[in-house]
PDB file of C-alpha atoms and ligand atoms in Angstrom:
ATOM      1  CA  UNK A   1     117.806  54.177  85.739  1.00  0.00           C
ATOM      2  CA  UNK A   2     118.746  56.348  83.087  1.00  0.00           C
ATOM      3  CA  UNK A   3     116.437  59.347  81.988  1.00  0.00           C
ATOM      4  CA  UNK A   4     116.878  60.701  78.511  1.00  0.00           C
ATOM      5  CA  UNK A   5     117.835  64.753  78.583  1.00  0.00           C
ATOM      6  CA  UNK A   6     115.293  67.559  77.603  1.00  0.00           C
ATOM      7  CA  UNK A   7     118.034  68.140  75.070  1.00  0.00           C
ATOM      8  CA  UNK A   8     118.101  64.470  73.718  1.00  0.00           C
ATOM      9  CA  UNK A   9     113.674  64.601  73.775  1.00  0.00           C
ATOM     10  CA  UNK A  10     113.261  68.048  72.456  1.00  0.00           C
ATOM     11  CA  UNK A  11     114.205  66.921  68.692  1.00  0.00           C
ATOM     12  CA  UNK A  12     112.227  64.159  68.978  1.00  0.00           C
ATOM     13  CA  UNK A  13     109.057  66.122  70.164  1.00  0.00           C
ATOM     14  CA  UNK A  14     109.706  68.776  67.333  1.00  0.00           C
ATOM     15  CA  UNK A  15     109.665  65.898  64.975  1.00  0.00           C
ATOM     16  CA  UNK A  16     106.134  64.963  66.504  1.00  0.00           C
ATOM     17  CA  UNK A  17     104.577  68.638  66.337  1.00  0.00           C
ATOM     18  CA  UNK A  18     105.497  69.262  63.050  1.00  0.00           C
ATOM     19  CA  UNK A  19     104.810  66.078  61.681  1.00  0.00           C
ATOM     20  CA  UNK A  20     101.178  65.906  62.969  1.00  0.00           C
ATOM     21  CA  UNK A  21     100.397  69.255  62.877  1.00  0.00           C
ATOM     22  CA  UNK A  22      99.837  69.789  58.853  1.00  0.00           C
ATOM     23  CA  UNK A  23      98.677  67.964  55.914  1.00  0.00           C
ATOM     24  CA  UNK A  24     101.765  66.547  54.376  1.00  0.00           C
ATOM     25  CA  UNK A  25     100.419  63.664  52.106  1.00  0.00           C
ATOM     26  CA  UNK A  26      97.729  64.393  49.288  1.00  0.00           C
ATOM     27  CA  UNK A  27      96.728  60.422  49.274  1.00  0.00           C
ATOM     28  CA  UNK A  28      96.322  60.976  53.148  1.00  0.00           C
ATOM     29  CA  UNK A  29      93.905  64.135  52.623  1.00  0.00           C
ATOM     30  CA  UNK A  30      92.094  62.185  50.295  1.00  0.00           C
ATOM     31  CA  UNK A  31      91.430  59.269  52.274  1.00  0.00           C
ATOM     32  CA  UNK A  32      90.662  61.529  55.189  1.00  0.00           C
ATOM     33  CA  UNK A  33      88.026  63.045  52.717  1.00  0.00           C
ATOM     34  CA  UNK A  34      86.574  59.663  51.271  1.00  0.00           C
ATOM     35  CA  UNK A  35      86.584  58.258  55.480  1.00  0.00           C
ATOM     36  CA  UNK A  36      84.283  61.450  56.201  1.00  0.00           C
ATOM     37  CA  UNK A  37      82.067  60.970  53.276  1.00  0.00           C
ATOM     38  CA  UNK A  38      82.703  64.282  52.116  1.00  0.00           C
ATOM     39  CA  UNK A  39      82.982  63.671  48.343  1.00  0.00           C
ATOM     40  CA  UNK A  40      79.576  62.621  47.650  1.00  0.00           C
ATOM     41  CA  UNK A  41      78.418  64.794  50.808  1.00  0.00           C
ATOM     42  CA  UNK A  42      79.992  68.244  48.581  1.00  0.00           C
ATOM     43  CA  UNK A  43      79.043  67.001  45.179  1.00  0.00           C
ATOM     44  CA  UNK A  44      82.602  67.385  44.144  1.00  0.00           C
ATOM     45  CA  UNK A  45      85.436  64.285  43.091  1.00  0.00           C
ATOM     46  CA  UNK A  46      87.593  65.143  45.547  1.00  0.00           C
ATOM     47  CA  UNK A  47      91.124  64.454  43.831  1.00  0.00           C
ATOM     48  CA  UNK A  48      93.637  67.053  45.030  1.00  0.00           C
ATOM     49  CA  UNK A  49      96.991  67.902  42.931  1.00  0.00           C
ATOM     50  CA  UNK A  50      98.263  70.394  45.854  1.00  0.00           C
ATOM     51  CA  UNK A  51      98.378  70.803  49.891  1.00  0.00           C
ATOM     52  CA  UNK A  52      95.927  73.525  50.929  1.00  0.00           C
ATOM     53  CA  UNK A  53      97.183  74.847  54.287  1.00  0.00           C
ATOM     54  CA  UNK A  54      95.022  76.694  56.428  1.00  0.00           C
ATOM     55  CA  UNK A  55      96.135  78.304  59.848  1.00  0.00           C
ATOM     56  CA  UNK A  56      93.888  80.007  62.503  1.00  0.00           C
ATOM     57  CA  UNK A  57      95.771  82.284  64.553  1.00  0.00           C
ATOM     58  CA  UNK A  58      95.153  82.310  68.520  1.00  0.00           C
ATOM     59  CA  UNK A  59      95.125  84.867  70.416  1.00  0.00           C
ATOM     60  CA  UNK A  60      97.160  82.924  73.224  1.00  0.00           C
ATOM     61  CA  UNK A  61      98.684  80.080  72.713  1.00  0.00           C
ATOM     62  CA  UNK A  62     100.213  78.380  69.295  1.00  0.00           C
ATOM     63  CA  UNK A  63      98.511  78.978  66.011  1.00  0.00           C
ATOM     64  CA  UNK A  64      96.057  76.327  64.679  1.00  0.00           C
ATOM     65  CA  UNK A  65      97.264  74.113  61.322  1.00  0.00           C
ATOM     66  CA  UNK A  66      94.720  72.076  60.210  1.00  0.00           C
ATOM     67  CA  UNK A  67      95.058  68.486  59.052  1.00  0.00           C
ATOM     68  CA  UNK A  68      92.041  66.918  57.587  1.00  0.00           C
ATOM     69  CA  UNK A  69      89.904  65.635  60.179  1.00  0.00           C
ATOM     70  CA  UNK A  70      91.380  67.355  62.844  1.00  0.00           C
ATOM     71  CA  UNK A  71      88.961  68.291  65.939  1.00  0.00           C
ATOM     72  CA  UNK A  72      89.079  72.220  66.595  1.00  0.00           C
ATOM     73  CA  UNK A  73      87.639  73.719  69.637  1.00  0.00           C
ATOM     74  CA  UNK A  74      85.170  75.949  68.504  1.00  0.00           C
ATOM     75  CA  UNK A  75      86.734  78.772  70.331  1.00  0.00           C
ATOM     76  CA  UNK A  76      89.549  78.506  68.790  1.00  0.00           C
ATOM     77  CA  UNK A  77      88.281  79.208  64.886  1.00  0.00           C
ATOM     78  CA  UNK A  78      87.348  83.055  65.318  1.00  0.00           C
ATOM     79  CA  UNK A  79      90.018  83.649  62.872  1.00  0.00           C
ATOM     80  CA  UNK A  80      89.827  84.387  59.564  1.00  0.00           C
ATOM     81  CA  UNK A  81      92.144  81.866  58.986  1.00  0.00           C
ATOM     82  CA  UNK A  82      95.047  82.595  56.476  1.00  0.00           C
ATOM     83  CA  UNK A  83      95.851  80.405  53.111  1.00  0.00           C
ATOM     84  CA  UNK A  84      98.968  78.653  51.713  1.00  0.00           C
ATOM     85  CA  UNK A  85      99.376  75.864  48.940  1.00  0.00           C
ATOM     86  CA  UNK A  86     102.035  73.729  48.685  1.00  0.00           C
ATOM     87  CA  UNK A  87     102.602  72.112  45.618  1.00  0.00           C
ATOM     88  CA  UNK A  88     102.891  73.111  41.784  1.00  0.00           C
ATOM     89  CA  UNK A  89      99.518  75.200  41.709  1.00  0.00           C
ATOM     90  CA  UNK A  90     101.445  78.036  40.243  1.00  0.00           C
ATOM     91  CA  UNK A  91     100.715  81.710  40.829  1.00  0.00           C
ATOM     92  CA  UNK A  92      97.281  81.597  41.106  1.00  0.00           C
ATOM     93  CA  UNK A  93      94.476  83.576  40.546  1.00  0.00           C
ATOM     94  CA  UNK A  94      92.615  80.906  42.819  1.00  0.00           C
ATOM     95  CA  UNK A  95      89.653  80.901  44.655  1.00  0.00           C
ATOM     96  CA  UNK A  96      89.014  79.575  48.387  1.00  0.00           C
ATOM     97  CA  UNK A  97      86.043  78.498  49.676  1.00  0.00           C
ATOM     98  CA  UNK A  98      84.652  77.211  52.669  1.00  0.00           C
ATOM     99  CA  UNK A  99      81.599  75.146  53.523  1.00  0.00           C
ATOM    100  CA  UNK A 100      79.508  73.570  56.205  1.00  0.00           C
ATOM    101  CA  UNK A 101      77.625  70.690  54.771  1.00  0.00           C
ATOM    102  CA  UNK A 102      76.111  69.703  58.414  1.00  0.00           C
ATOM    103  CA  UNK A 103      73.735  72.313  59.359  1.00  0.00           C
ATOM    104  CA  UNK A 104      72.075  72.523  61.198  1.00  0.00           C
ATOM    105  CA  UNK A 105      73.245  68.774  62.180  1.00  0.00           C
ATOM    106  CA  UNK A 106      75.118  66.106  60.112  1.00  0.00           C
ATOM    107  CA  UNK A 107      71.471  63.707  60.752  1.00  0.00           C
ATOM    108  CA  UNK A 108      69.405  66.448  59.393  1.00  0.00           C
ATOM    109  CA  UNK A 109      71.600  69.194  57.289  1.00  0.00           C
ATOM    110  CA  UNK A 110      68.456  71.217  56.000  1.00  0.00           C
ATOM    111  CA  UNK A 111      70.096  74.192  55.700  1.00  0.00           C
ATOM    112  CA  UNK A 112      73.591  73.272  54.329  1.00  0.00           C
ATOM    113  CA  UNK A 113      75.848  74.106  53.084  1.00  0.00           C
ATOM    114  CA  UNK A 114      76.584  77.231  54.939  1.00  0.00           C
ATOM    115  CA  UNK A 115      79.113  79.258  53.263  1.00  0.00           C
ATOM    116  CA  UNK A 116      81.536  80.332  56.152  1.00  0.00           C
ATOM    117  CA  UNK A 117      84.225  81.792  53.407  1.00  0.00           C
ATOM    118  CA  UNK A 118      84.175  82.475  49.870  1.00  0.00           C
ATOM    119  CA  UNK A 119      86.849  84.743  47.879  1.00  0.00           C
ATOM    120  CA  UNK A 120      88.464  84.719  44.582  1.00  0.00           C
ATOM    121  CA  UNK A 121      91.961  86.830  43.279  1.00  0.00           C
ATOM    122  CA  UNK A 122      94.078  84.793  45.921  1.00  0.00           C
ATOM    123  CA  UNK A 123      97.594  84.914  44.740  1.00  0.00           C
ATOM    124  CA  UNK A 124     100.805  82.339  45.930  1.00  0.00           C
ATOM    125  CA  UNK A 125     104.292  84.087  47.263  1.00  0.00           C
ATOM    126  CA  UNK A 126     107.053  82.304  46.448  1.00  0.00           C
ATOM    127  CA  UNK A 127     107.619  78.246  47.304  1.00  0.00           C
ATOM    128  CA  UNK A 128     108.339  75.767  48.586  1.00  0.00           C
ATOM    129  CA  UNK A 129     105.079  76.665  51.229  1.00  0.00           C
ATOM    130  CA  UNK A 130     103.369  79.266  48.931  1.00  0.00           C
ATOM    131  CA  UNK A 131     101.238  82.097  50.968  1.00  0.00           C
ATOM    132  CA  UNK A 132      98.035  82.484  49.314  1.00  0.00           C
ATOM    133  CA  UNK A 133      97.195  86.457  49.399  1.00  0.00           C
ATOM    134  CA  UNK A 134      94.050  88.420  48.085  1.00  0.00           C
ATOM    135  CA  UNK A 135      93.625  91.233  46.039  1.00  0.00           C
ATOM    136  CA  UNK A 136      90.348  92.097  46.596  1.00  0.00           C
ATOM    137  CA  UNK A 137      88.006  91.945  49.225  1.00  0.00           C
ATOM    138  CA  UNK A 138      86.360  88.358  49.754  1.00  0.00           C
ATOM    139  CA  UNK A 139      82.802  87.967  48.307  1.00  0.00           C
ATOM    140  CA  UNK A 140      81.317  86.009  51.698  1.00  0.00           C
ATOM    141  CA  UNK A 141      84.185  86.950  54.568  1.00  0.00           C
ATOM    142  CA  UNK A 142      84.960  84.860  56.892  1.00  0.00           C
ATOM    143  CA  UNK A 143      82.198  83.239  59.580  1.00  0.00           C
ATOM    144  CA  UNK A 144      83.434  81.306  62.532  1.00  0.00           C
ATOM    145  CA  UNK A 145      81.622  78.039  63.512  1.00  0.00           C
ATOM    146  CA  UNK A 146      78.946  77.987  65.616  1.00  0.00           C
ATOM    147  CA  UNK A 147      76.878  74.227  65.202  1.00  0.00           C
ATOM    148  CA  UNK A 148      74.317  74.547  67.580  1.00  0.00           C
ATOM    149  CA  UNK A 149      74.124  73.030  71.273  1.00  0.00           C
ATOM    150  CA  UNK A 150      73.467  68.869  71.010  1.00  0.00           C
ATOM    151  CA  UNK A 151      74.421  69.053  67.234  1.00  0.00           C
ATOM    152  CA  UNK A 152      77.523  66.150  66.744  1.00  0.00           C
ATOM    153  CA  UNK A 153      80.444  67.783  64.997  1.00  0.00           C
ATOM    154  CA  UNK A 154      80.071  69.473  61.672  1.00  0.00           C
ATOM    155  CA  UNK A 155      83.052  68.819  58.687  1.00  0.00           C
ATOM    156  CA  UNK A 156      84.322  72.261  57.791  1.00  0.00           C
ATOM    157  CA  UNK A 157      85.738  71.766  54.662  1.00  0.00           C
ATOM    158  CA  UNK A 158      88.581  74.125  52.986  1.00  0.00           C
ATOM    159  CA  UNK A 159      88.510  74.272  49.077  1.00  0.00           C
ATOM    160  CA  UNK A 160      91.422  75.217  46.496  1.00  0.00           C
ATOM    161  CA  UNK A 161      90.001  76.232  43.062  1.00  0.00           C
ATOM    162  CA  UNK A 162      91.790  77.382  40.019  1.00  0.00           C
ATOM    163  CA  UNK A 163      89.966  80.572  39.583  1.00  0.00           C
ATOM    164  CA  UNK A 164      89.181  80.589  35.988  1.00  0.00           C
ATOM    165  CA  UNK A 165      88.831  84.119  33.470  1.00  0.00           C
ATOM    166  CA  UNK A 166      85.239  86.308  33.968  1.00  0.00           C
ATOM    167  CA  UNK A 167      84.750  84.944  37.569  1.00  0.00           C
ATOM    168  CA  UNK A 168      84.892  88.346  38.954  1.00  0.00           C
ATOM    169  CA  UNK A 169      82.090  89.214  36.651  1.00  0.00           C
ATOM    170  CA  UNK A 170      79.723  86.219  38.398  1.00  0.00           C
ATOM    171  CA  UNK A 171      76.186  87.731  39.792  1.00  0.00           C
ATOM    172  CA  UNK A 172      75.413  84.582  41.568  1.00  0.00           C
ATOM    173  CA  UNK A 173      76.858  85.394  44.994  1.00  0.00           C
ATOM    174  CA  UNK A 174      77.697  88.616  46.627  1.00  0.00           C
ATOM    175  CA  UNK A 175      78.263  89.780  50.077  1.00  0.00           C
ATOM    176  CA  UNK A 176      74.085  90.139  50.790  1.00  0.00           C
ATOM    177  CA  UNK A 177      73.152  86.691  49.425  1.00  0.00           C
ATOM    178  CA  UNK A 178      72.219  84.227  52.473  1.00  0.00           C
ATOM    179  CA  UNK A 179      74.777  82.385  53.247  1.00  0.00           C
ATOM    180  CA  UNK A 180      72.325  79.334  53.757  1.00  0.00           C
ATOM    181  CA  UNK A 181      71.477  76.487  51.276  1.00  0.00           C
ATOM    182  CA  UNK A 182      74.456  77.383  49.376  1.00  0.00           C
ATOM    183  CA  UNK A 183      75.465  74.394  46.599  1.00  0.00           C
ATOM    184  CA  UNK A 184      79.154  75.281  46.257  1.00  0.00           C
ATOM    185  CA  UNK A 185      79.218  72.688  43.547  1.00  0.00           C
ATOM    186  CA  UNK A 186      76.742  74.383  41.460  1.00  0.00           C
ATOM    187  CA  UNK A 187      78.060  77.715  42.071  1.00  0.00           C
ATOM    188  CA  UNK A 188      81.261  75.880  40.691  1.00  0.00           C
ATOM    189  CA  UNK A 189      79.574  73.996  37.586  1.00  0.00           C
ATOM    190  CA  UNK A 190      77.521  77.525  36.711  1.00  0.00           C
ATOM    191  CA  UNK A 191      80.999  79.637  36.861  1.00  0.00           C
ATOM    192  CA  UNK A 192      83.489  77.250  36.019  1.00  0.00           C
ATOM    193  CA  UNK A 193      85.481  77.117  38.685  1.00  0.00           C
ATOM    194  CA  UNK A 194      85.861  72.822  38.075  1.00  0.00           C
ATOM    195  CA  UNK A 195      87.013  70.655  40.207  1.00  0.00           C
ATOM    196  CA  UNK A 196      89.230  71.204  43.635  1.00  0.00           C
ATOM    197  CA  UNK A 197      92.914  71.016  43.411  1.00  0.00           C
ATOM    198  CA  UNK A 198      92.869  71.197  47.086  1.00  0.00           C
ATOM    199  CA  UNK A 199      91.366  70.732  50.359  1.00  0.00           C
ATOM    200  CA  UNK A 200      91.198  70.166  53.965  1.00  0.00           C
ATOM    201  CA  UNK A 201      88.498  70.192  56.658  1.00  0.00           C
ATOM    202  CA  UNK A 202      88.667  70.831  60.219  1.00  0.00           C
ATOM    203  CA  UNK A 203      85.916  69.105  62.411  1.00  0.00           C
ATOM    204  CA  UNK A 204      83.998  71.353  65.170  1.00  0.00           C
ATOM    205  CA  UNK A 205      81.466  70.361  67.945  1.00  0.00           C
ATOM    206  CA  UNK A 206      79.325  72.885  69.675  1.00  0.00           C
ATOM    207  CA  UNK A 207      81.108  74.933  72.292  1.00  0.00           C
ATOM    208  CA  UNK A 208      80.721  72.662  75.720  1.00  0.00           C
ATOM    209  CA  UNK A 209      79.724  75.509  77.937  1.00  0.00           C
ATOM    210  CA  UNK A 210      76.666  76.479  75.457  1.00  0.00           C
TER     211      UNK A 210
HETATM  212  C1  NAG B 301      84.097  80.004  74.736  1.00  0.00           C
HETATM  213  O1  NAG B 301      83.842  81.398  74.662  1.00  0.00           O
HETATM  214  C2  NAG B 301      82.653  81.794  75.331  1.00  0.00           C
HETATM  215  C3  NAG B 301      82.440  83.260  75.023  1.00  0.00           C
HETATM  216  O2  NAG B 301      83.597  83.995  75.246  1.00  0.00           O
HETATM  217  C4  NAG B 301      82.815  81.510  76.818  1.00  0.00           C
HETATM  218  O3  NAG B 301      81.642  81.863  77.507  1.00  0.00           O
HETATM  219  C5  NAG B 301      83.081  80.018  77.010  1.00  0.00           C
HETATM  220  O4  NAG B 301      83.329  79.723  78.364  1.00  0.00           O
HETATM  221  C6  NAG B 301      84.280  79.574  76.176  1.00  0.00           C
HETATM  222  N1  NAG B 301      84.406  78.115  76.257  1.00  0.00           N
HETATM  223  C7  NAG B 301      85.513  77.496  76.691  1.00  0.00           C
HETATM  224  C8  NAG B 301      85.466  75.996  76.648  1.00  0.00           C
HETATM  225  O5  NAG B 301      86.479  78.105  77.122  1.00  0.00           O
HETATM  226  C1  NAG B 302      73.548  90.971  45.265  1.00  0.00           C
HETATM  227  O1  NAG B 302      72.815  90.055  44.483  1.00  0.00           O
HETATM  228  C2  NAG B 302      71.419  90.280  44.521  1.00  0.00           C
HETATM  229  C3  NAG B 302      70.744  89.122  43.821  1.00  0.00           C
HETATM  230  O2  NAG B 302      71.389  88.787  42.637  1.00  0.00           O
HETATM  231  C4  NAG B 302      71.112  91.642  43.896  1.00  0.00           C
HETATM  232  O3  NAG B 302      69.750  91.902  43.934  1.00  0.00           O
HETATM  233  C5  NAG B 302      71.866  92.725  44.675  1.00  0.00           C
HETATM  234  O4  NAG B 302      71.713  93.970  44.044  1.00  0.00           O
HETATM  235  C6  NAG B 302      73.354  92.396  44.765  1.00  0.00           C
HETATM  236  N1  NAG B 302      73.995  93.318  45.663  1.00  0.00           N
HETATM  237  C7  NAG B 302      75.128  93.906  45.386  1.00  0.00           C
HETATM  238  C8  NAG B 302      75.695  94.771  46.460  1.00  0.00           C
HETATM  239  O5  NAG B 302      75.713  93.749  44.329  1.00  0.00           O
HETATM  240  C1  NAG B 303      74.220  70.592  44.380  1.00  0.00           C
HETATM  241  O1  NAG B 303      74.660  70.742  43.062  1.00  0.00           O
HETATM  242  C2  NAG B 303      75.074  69.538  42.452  1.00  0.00           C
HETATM  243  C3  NAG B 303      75.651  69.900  41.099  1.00  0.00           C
HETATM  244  O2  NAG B 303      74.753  70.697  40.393  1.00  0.00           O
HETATM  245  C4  NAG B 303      73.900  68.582  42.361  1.00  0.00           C
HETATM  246  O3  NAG B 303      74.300  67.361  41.781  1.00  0.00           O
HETATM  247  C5  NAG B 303      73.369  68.333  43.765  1.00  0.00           C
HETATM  248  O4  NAG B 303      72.213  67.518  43.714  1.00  0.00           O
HETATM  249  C6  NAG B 303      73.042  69.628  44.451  1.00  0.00           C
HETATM  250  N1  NAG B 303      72.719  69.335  45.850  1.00  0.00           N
HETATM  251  C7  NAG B 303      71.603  69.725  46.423  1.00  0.00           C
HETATM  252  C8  NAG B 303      71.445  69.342  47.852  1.00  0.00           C
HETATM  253  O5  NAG B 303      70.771  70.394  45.828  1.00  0.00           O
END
């Protein structure tokens, strides 16, 4: 019987890691998105032009790339999670946000969306994988899941916005607004912030031992 080498598997496996480990198809994002429900679910058209990345970093172990749809212990998202687009977004401004539209269950969301992450003046390094890097200090930083014992998995859902002149000046949000029954998509109708040109959302059940 002949077993294949390490050597002969490891480029193989490499091909599998890297393959599954990102988003790497916007028509695949988007149909993760429409499978999910999310579009009608955010109050957004969900058609995105660029790859938002978005990596958690672990303390041990490998760092977290999302893919949309992918399940996330809930340990694992203390974060903050860092940013990149891939694509032609350009240089940016942009703004990221980030949104639980299941709390505090998908059956009964009455106080979604949570906003877990919210910060404009993000600006991409150079390509092709553009890091996404703010200026300033986010409005609402970042706030790791925590969907309550018994709750089914909540969608945490990454947005890409072009960040459009005067949204520093908004007085809608700041860093001492509750962070509950947030409507991301009127926040982005009221300052203009449009449409997303990205996304991605990670999916995260209660932690088993709570
Ligand atoms: C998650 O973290 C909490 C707090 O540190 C810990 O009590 C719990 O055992 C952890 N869960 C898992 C599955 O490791
Ligand atoms: C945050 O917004 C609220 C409501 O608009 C306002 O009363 C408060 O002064 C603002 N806080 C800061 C630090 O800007
Ligand atoms: C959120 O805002 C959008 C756009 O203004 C609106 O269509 C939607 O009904 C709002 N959702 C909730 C739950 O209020």
């Amino acid at each position: 019987m002949h077993f294949p080498s390490l050597a002969h598997l490891l480029p193989v496996l490499s091909f599998f890691i890297t393959t599954n480990a990102q988003d790497t198809s916007l028509a695949a994002v988007k149909a993760a998105f429409d499978a999910a429900d999310l579009p009608e679910d955010i109050f957004f058209t969900f058609d995105p032009s660029v790859l938002l990345e978005v990596t958690f970093p672990e303390a041990s172990g490998k760092d977290i790339v999302l893919h949309a749809g992918i399940h996330v212990p809930r340990n694992d998202t203390a974060g903050p999670p860092t940013f990149a687009v891939i694509g032609p977004a350009g240089k940016g401004p942009f703004v990221v946000a980030t949104i639980d539209p299941d709390a505090p269950t998908p059956q009964d969301p009455t106080s979604a969306e949570i906003r877990h992450f919210l910060g404009g003046n993000f600006f991409a390094s150079g390509e092709p994988v553009q890091h996404l890097t703010n200026v300033t200090p986010a409005i609402s930083e970042f706030r790791q899941p925590t969907p309550p014992a018994g709750s089914d998995a909540h969608r945490y859902t990454f947005l890409l916005f072009n960040q459009p002149p005067g949204f520093n000046g908004q007085n809608l949000v700041n860093s001492t607004t509750s962070v509950s029954n947030f409507n991301l998509s009127s926040f982005a109708l009221a300052t203009g912030l449009g449409q997303p040109i990205g996304g991605t959302f990670m999916l995260v059940a209660p932690d088993p031992t709570t």
